[in-house]
mmCIF file of C-alpha atoms in Angstrom:
data_model
loop_
_atom_site.group_PDB
_atom_site.id
_atom_site.type_symbol
_atom_site.label_atom_id
_atom_site.label_comp_id
_atom_site.label_asym_id
_atom_site.label_seq_id
_atom_site.Cartn_x
_atom_site.Cartn_y
_atom_site.Cartn_z
ATOM 1 C CA UNK A 1 120.624 86.356 69.672
ATOM 2 C CA UNK A 2 120.006 90.000 68.752
ATOM 3 C CA UNK A 3 120.965 92.884 71.048
ATOM 4 C CA UNK A 4 117.322 93.573 71.925
ATOM 5 C CA UNK A 5 116.553 89.923 72.684
ATOM 6 C CA UNK A 6 119.704 89.643 74.765
ATOM 7 C CA UNK A 7 118.737 92.762 76.718
ATOM 8 C CA UNK A 8 115.205 91.485 77.331
ATOM 9 C CA UNK A 9 116.597 88.167 78.542
ATOM 10 C CA UNK A 10 118.927 90.062 80.903
ATOM 11 C CA UNK A 11 115.945 92.055 82.160
ATOM 12 C CA UNK A 12 113.871 88.954 82.794
ATOM 13 C CA UNK A 13 116.740 87.108 84.445
ATOM 14 C CA UNK A 14 116.896 90.052 86.860
ATOM 15 C CA UNK A 15 113.165 89.641 87.479
ATOM 16 C CA UNK A 16 113.602 85.950 88.284
ATOM 17 C CA UNK A 17 116.540 86.736 90.560
ATOM 18 C CA UNK A 18 114.422 89.358 92.292
ATOM 19 C CA UNK A 19 111.725 86.863 93.070
ATOM 20 C CA UNK A 20 114.239 84.535 94.694
ATOM 21 C CA UNK A 21 115.268 87.257 97.138
ATOM 22 C CA UNK A 22 113.611 88.734 100.179
ATOM 23 C CA UNK A 23 110.923 91.404 100.213
ATOM 24 C CA UNK A 24 109.485 93.046 103.281
ATOM 25 C CA UNK A 25 106.159 91.243 103.240
ATOM 26 C CA UNK A 26 106.913 88.193 101.120
ATOM 27 C CA UNK A 27 109.775 85.751 100.801
ATOM 28 C CA UNK A 28 109.824 84.572 97.186
ATOM 29 C CA UNK A 29 111.514 81.222 96.593
ATOM 30 C CA UNK A 30 112.228 79.221 93.429
ATOM 31 C CA UNK A 31 109.492 79.173 90.803
ATOM 32 C CA UNK A 32 108.960 76.657 88.036
ATOM 33 C CA UNK A 33 108.697 79.142 85.201
ATOM 34 C CA UNK A 34 111.935 79.562 83.249
ATOM 35 C CA UNK A 35 113.542 82.821 82.126
ATOM 36 C CA UNK A 36 113.033 81.645 78.543
ATOM 37 C CA UNK A 37 109.316 81.276 79.215
ATOM 38 C CA UNK A 38 109.081 84.795 80.612
ATOM 39 C CA UNK A 39 111.090 86.148 77.676
ATOM 40 C CA UNK A 40 108.725 84.506 75.219
ATOM 41 C CA UNK A 41 105.701 85.831 77.079
ATOM 42 C CA UNK A 42 106.904 89.429 77.350
ATOM 43 C CA UNK A 43 108.121 89.520 73.753
ATOM 44 C CA UNK A 44 104.797 88.231 72.439
ATOM 45 C CA UNK A 45 102.739 90.546 74.642
ATOM 46 C CA UNK A 46 104.678 93.673 73.672
ATOM 47 C CA UNK A 47 104.099 92.846 70.003
ATOM 48 C CA UNK A 48 100.355 92.241 70.335
ATOM 49 C CA UNK A 49 98.049 94.572 68.416
ATOM 50 C CA UNK A 50 94.514 93.859 69.549
ATOM 51 C CA UNK A 51 91.324 95.536 68.308
ATOM 52 C CA UNK A 52 89.794 97.875 70.859
ATOM 53 C CA UNK A 53 86.609 95.826 71.183
ATOM 54 C CA UNK A 54 88.532 92.621 71.940
ATOM 55 C CA UNK A 55 89.119 91.829 75.628
ATOM 56 C CA UNK A 56 92.349 89.900 75.976
ATOM 57 C CA UNK A 57 92.308 87.174 78.621
ATOM 58 C CA UNK A 58 94.608 84.385 79.721
ATOM 59 C CA UNK A 59 95.700 82.373 82.739
ATOM 60 C CA UNK A 60 98.389 83.707 85.052
ATOM 61 C CA UNK A 61 101.444 81.769 86.165
ATOM 62 C CA UNK A 62 102.962 81.790 89.630
ATOM 63 C CA UNK A 63 105.748 84.027 88.290
ATOM 64 C CA UNK A 64 104.524 86.207 85.464
ATOM 65 C CA UNK A 65 104.830 89.517 83.653
ATOM 66 C CA UNK A 66 101.907 91.387 82.088
ATOM 67 C CA UNK A 67 102.233 94.239 79.605
ATOM 68 C CA UNK A 68 98.930 93.984 77.717
ATOM 69 C CA UNK A 69 95.579 95.130 79.073
ATOM 70 C CA UNK A 70 93.053 92.401 79.753
ATOM 71 C CA UNK A 71 91.552 89.972 82.222
ATOM 72 C CA UNK A 72 93.824 87.494 83.993
ATOM 73 C CA UNK A 73 92.933 84.458 86.107
ATOM 74 C CA UNK A 74 95.001 82.308 88.411
ATOM 75 C CA UNK A 75 93.736 78.937 89.648
ATOM 76 C CA UNK A 76 95.892 76.953 92.050
ATOM 77 C CA UNK A 77 96.379 73.307 91.105
ATOM 78 C CA UNK A 78 98.390 72.827 94.300
ATOM 79 C CA UNK A 79 99.562 75.114 97.127
ATOM 80 C CA UNK A 80 101.305 78.193 95.687
ATOM 81 C CA UNK A 81 103.049 80.035 98.489
ATOM 82 C CA UNK A 82 105.451 82.464 96.799
ATOM 83 C CA UNK A 83 104.047 84.006 93.639
ATOM 84 C CA UNK A 84 104.233 87.425 91.989
ATOM 85 C CA UNK A 85 103.082 89.183 88.841
ATOM 86 C CA UNK A 86 104.937 92.171 87.371
ATOM 87 C CA UNK A 87 102.686 94.722 85.625
ATOM 88 C CA UNK A 88 104.222 97.287 83.281
ATOM 89 C CA UNK A 89 102.838 99.979 80.981
ATOM 90 C CA UNK A 90 104.217 102.670 78.741
ATOM 91 C CA UNK A 91 106.091 105.552 80.422
ATOM 92 C CA UNK A 92 102.987 107.763 80.272
ATOM 93 C CA UNK A 93 100.743 105.145 81.948
ATOM 94 C CA UNK A 94 99.690 104.321 85.461
ATOM 95 C CA UNK A 95 98.464 100.837 86.369
ATOM 96 C CA UNK A 96 94.935 99.903 87.398
ATOM 97 C CA UNK A 97 94.241 96.460 88.910
ATOM 98 C CA UNK A 98 90.596 95.552 89.533
ATOM 99 C CA UNK A 99 89.469 92.449 91.450
ATOM 100 C CA UNK A 100 86.727 90.768 89.388
ATOM 101 C CA UNK A 101 86.323 87.608 91.457
ATOM 102 C CA UNK A 102 88.275 86.185 94.382
ATOM 103 C CA UNK A 103 87.994 82.725 95.945
ATOM 104 C CA UNK A 104 90.681 82.494 98.626
ATOM 105 C CA UNK A 105 90.814 81.690 102.353
ATOM 106 C CA UNK A 106 92.041 84.840 104.085
ATOM 107 C CA UNK A 107 91.588 83.298 107.531
ATOM 108 C CA UNK A 108 93.616 80.286 106.448
ATOM 109 C CA UNK A 109 96.629 82.415 105.539
ATOM 110 C CA UNK A 110 95.920 83.127 101.874
ATOM 111 C CA UNK A 111 96.562 86.656 100.617
ATOM 112 C CA UNK A 112 96.656 88.836 97.527
ATOM 113 C CA UNK A 113 98.588 92.103 97.772
ATOM 114 C CA UNK A 114 99.209 94.827 95.216
ATOM 115 C CA UNK A 115 102.417 96.830 95.593
ATOM 116 C CA UNK A 116 102.698 100.339 94.165
ATOM 117 C CA UNK A 117 105.978 99.805 92.301
ATOM 118 C CA UNK A 118 108.342 96.876 91.815
ATOM 119 C CA UNK A 119 110.423 94.845 94.255
ATOM 120 C CA UNK A 120 113.566 93.296 92.782
ATOM 121 C CA UNK A 121 116.342 91.640 94.761
ATOM 122 C CA UNK A 122 114.854 93.113 97.918
ATOM 123 C CA UNK A 123 115.088 96.663 96.535
ATOM 124 C CA UNK A 124 112.080 98.776 95.659
ATOM 125 C CA UNK A 125 111.302 101.053 92.752
ATOM 126 C CA UNK A 126 110.505 103.857 93.226
ATOM 127 C CA UNK A 127 112.692 104.265 96.293
ATOM 128 C CA UNK A 128 111.224 105.631 99.506
ATOM 129 C CA UNK A 129 112.847 108.999 98.731
ATOM 130 C CA UNK A 130 111.131 109.245 95.357
ATOM 131 C CA UNK A 131 107.653 107.857 96.042
ATOM 132 C CA UNK A 132 104.895 110.183 97.320
ATOM 133 C CA UNK A 133 103.513 107.573 99.757
ATOM 134 C CA UNK A 134 105.143 106.006 102.820
ATOM 135 C CA UNK A 135 106.099 102.387 102.279
ATOM 136 C CA UNK A 136 103.280 100.834 104.317
ATOM 137 C CA UNK A 137 100.668 102.661 102.227
ATOM 138 C CA UNK A 138 102.114 101.240 99.004
ATOM 139 C CA UNK A 139 100.839 97.739 99.894
ATOM 140 C CA UNK A 140 97.148 97.034 99.371
ATOM 141 C CA UNK A 141 95.959 93.724 100.899
ATOM 142 C CA UNK A 142 92.772 92.261 99.427
ATOM 143 C CA UNK A 143 91.994 90.476 102.677
ATOM 144 C CA UNK A 144 91.952 93.852 104.446
ATOM 145 C CA UNK A 145 90.449 96.196 101.842
ATOM 146 C CA UNK A 146 89.398 94.152 98.800
ATOM 147 C CA UNK A 147 85.657 94.436 99.363
ATOM 148 C CA UNK A 148 85.726 98.177 99.984
ATOM 149 C CA UNK A 149 88.555 98.910 97.517
ATOM 150 C CA UNK A 150 88.137 96.606 94.496
ATOM 151 C CA UNK A 151 90.305 98.817 92.249
ATOM 152 C CA UNK A 152 93.941 99.616 93.072
ATOM 153 C CA UNK A 153 95.920 102.195 91.082
ATOM 154 C CA UNK A 154 99.652 102.743 90.994
ATOM 155 C CA UNK A 155 101.541 106.032 91.027
ATOM 156 C CA UNK A 156 103.713 105.099 88.020
ATOM 157 C CA UNK A 157 103.884 102.671 85.065
ATOM 158 C CA UNK A 158 104.769 99.599 87.147
ATOM 159 C CA UNK A 159 103.047 97.619 89.882
ATOM 160 C CA UNK A 160 103.261 94.125 91.372
ATOM 161 C CA UNK A 161 100.772 91.592 92.644
ATOM 162 C CA UNK A 162 101.937 89.134 95.327
ATOM 163 C CA UNK A 163 99.816 86.160 96.277
ATOM 164 C CA UNK A 164 99.875 83.057 98.450
ATOM 165 C CA UNK A 165 97.283 80.285 98.121
ATOM 166 C CA UNK A 166 97.317 77.203 100.359
ATOM 167 C CA UNK A 167 94.562 75.092 98.790
ATOM 168 C CA UNK A 168 94.135 73.707 95.288
ATOM 169 C CA UNK A 169 91.106 75.208 93.598
ATOM 170 C CA UNK A 170 91.659 78.638 95.128
ATOM 171 C CA UNK A 171 91.469 81.287 92.439
ATOM 172 C CA UNK A 172 91.150 84.940 91.540
ATOM 173 C CA UNK A 173 90.549 87.038 88.451
ATOM 174 C CA UNK A 174 91.814 90.608 87.947
ATOM 175 C CA UNK A 175 91.494 93.135 85.157
ATOM 176 C CA UNK A 176 94.616 95.080 84.222
ATOM 177 C CA UNK A 177 94.208 98.507 82.614
ATOM 178 C CA UNK A 178 96.572 101.316 81.686
ATOM 179 C CA UNK A 179 95.492 104.892 82.402
ATOM 180 C CA UNK A 180 97.068 108.087 81.081
ATOM 181 C CA UNK A 181 99.413 109.976 83.395
ATOM 182 C CA UNK A 182 99.826 113.582 82.128
ATOM 183 C CA UNK A 183 103.041 114.167 84.104
ATOM 184 C CA UNK A 184 104.875 110.835 84.447
ATOM 185 C CA UNK A 185 107.177 110.662 87.444
ATOM 186 C CA UNK A 186 109.114 107.456 88.135
ATOM 187 C CA UNK A 187 109.216 105.187 85.108
ATOM 188 C CA UNK A 188 110.670 101.788 84.213
ATOM 189 C CA UNK A 189 111.450 101.538 80.502
ATOM 190 C CA UNK A 190 110.186 98.456 78.673
ATOM 191 C CA UNK A 191 112.960 98.636 76.101
ATOM 192 C CA UNK A 192 116.721 99.372 75.988
ATOM 193 C CA UNK A 193 116.312 102.101 73.366
ATOM 194 C CA UNK A 194 114.086 105.151 73.223
ATOM 195 C CA UNK A 195 113.615 108.760 74.218
ATOM 196 C CA UNK A 196 111.759 110.582 76.963
ATOM 197 C CA UNK A 197 111.010 114.063 78.284
ATOM 198 C CA UNK A 198 110.538 114.414 82.040
ATOM 199 C CA UNK A 199 108.690 117.500 83.286
ATOM 200 C CA UNK A 200 108.118 118.472 86.925
ATOM 201 C CA UNK A 201 105.647 121.405 86.956
ATOM 202 C CA UNK A 202 106.542 123.403 90.071
ATOM 203 C CA UNK A 203 106.246 120.447 92.414
ATOM 204 C CA UNK A 204 108.584 119.569 95.255
ATOM 205 C CA UNK A 205 109.334 115.955 94.302
ATOM 206 C CA UNK A 206 111.940 113.603 92.873
ATOM 207 C CA UNK A 207 111.404 111.619 89.670
ATOM 208 C CA UNK A 208 113.458 108.725 88.298
ATOM 209 C CA UNK A 209 113.524 107.116 84.846
ATOM 210 C CA UNK A 210 114.955 103.604 85.157
ATOM 211 C CA UNK A 211 116.450 101.654 82.241
ATOM 212 C CA UNK A 212 117.319 98.112 83.302
ATOM 213 C CA UNK A 213 120.098 97.745 80.763
ATOM 214 C CA UNK A 214 123.633 99.092 80.245
ATOM 215 C CA UNK A 215 123.051 102.081 77.955
ATOM 216 C CA UNK A 216 124.411 105.286 76.560
ATOM 217 C CA UNK A 217 122.434 108.311 77.737
ATOM 218 C CA UNK A 218 122.346 111.421 75.549
ATOM 219 C CA UNK A 219 120.754 114.497 77.112
ATOM 220 C CA UNK A 220 119.439 116.866 74.455
ATOM 221 C CA UNK A 221 117.954 119.572 76.676
ATOM 222 C CA UNK A 222 117.994 120.495 80.348
ATOM 223 C CA UNK A 223 115.931 123.398 81.698
ATOM 224 C CA UNK A 224 116.051 123.997 85.439
ATOM 225 C CA UNK A 225 114.547 127.477 85.691
ATOM 226 C CA UNK A 226 116.526 130.366 87.180
ATOM 227 C CA UNK A 227 119.134 129.939 89.903
ATOM 228 C CA UNK A 228 121.586 131.928 91.942
ATOM 229 C CA UNK A 229 124.931 130.924 90.425
ATOM 230 C CA UNK A 230 126.855 131.869 93.614
ATOM 231 C CA UNK A 231 124.725 129.560 95.767
ATOM 232 C CA UNK A 232 125.102 126.788 93.215
ATOM 233 C CA UNK A 233 128.879 127.134 92.984
ATOM 234 C CA UNK A 234 129.273 127.069 96.774
ATOM 235 C CA UNK A 235 126.886 124.269 97.645
ATOM 236 C CA UNK A 236 127.200 122.190 94.478
ATOM 237 C CA UNK A 237 124.311 120.662 92.543
ATOM 238 C CA UNK A 238 122.538 118.990 95.513
ATOM 239 C CA UNK A 239 122.622 122.282 97.408
ATOM 240 C CA UNK A 240 120.907 124.118 94.572
ATOM 241 C CA UNK A 241 117.637 122.261 95.139
ATOM 242 C CA UNK A 242 117.042 121.629 91.422
ATOM 243 C CA UNK A 243 119.301 119.264 89.512
ATOM 244 C CA UNK A 244 119.532 116.079 87.449
ATOM 245 C CA UNK A 245 121.784 113.173 88.315
ATOM 246 C CA UNK A 246 122.802 110.129 86.295
ATOM 247 C CA UNK A 247 123.000 106.980 88.394
ATOM 248 C CA UNK A 248 124.268 103.476 87.730
ATOM 249 C CA UNK A 249 123.888 100.306 89.744
ATOM 250 C CA UNK A 250 122.943 96.655 89.774
ATOM 251 C CA UNK A 251 119.824 97.087 91.922
ATOM 252 C CA UNK A 252 116.604 99.132 91.829
ATOM 253 C CA UNK A 253 116.942 101.477 94.819
ATOM 254 C CA UNK A 254 118.284 104.812 93.566
ATOM 255 C CA UNK A 255 119.655 105.685 97.020
ATOM 256 C CA UNK A 256 122.056 102.724 96.713
ATOM 257 C CA UNK A 257 123.264 103.458 93.184
ATOM 258 C CA UNK A 258 126.545 105.028 92.070
ATOM 259 C CA UNK A 259 126.410 108.755 91.140
ATOM 260 C CA UNK A 260 127.845 109.053 87.632
ATOM 261 C CA UNK A 261 127.197 112.768 86.992
ATOM 262 C CA UNK A 262 125.335 115.766 88.461
ATOM 263 C CA UNK A 263 123.836 118.431 86.201
ATOM 264 C CA UNK A 264 122.465 121.699 87.589
ATOM 265 C CA UNK A 265 122.963 124.166 84.718
ATOM 266 C CA UNK A 266 120.401 124.579 81.956
ATOM 267 C CA UNK A 267 121.757 123.790 78.497
ATOM 268 C CA UNK A 268 120.870 122.538 75.053
ATOM 269 C CA UNK A 269 122.908 119.381 74.405
ATOM 270 C CA UNK A 270 123.980 117.018 73.416
ATOM 271 C CA UNK A 271 125.750 115.689 76.499
ATOM 272 C CA UNK A 272 126.252 111.955 76.640
ATOM 273 C CA UNK A 273 127.606 109.257 78.910
ATOM 274 C CA UNK A 274 127.903 105.473 78.822
ATOM 275 C CA UNK A 275 126.803 103.539 81.906
ATOM 276 C CA UNK A 276 127.782 99.875 81.992
ATOM 277 C CA UNK A 277 125.398 98.871 84.799
ATOM 278 C CA UNK A 278 122.391 96.583 84.950
ATOM 279 C CA UNK A 279 120.296 99.639 85.811
ATOM 280 C CA UNK A 280 120.767 103.189 84.520
ATOM 281 C CA UNK A 281 118.694 106.002 86.002
ATOM 282 C CA UNK A 282 118.045 109.614 85.045
ATOM 283 C CA UNK A 283 116.845 111.237 88.278
ATOM 284 C CA UNK A 284 115.495 114.767 88.615
ATOM 285 C CA UNK A 285 115.285 116.559 91.959
ATOM 286 C CA UNK A 286 112.944 119.541 92.061
ATOM 287 C CA UNK A 287 112.485 122.208 94.730
ATOM 288 C CA UNK A 288 109.014 123.082 93.444
ATOM 289 C CA UNK A 289 109.992 126.666 92.577
ATOM 290 C CA UNK A 290 110.373 126.131 88.835
ATOM 291 C CA UNK A 291 109.096 124.116 85.905
ATOM 292 C CA UNK A 292 111.978 121.694 85.359
ATOM 293 C CA UNK A 293 112.445 119.718 82.172
ATOM 294 C CA UNK A 294 114.966 117.216 80.812
ATOM 295 C CA UNK A 295 114.883 115.475 77.427
ATOM 296 C CA UNK A 296 117.109 112.499 76.666
ATOM 297 C CA UNK A 297 117.664 109.515 74.405
ATOM 298 C CA UNK A 298 119.137 106.131 75.302
ATOM 299 C CA UNK A 299 120.455 103.091 73.480
ATOM 300 C CA UNK A 300 121.740 99.683 74.462
ATOM 301 C CA UNK A 301 125.504 99.260 74.742
ATOM 302 C CA UNK A 302 126.979 96.467 72.678
ATOM 303 C CA UNK A 303 129.291 93.768 73.975
ATOM 304 C CA UNK A 304 132.353 95.384 72.397
ATOM 305 C CA UNK A 305 131.535 98.736 74.004
ATOM 306 C CA UNK A 306 131.201 97.100 77.412
ATOM 307 C CA UNK A 307 134.582 95.427 76.964
ATOM 308 C CA UNK A 308 136.178 98.743 76.014
ATOM 309 C CA UNK A 309 134.778 100.370 79.147
ATOM 310 C CA UNK A 310 136.665 98.024 81.465
ATOM 311 C CA UNK A 311 139.494 99.885 83.134
ATOM 312 C CA UNK A 312 137.792 103.279 83.006
ATOM 313 C CA UNK A 313 137.490 104.286 86.655
ATOM 314 C CA UNK A 314 134.078 105.907 86.130
ATOM 315 C CA UNK A 315 132.410 104.046 83.311
ATOM 316 C CA UNK A 316 133.119 100.507 84.553
ATOM 317 C CA UNK A 317 132.140 101.057 88.201
ATOM 318 C CA UNK A 318 129.419 98.401 87.859
ATOM 319 C CA UNK A 319 131.514 96.059 85.737
ATOM 320 C CA UNK A 320 133.998 95.843 88.597
ATOM 321 C CA UNK A 321 131.348 95.572 91.346
#
């Protein structure tokens, strides 16, 4: 198995594990779909090149991942009580989910809910510290607002759809679209290798770029505006109000991840670090006073590199966890 395929399988195994955990509004139990089935689906969808005039459509599974725009239908052949669909776009996308037709029994306990972000192993991305909305506003319940709000949009390139259907024959159809986000903030990478530039244009917010693989991060440029060096030296990076931190962990919530490095001085790189965790995050904190910018590249760590990292008190923090 190639490095990329192995990384995608690791990513999808994490997705399956997530759905067997506990979320705030839904307890996901075992699902019939296998990790191999999800791997095959995601790999094929990421490679699809469809003509613009062609509308892609297919049936959804109880546990599914969707990366290609189109129309998707789920029809229950038996009660389906713990189901979820992961939607993901490119880093510069936001997600749009439109209800085309819905045939469920809301009064009988059925529901369809869209979550603005992802829930994995009970942890949410983006975290409550990084998302612009309070947690309760990130859930949109069709049974409450579907008629008046047929289109739900995310704040970043990932979203989830939870559903519970008690009767066979119950069904729904949604259209998934990807819309351009001029200033992406909070991103999940589809791949273990790539590059990205994060810009926060004088906004008081936090932005995280999540790579659900063990990777090497190489920062090529960091521009944090102008700062008082005395204040920064006394209070440290968090006290400066504008900084970038590298985080590593085996979950999705950035507030529960290990701090690997703090950067609060502008520079032209490269500066690099290996993070042997299931999830690696580049997180920028902005006071809103400056236009902050960080450019970085990332690549998947090989098995031999991960083995060499064992014993390093910093680099193997997740390998020992």
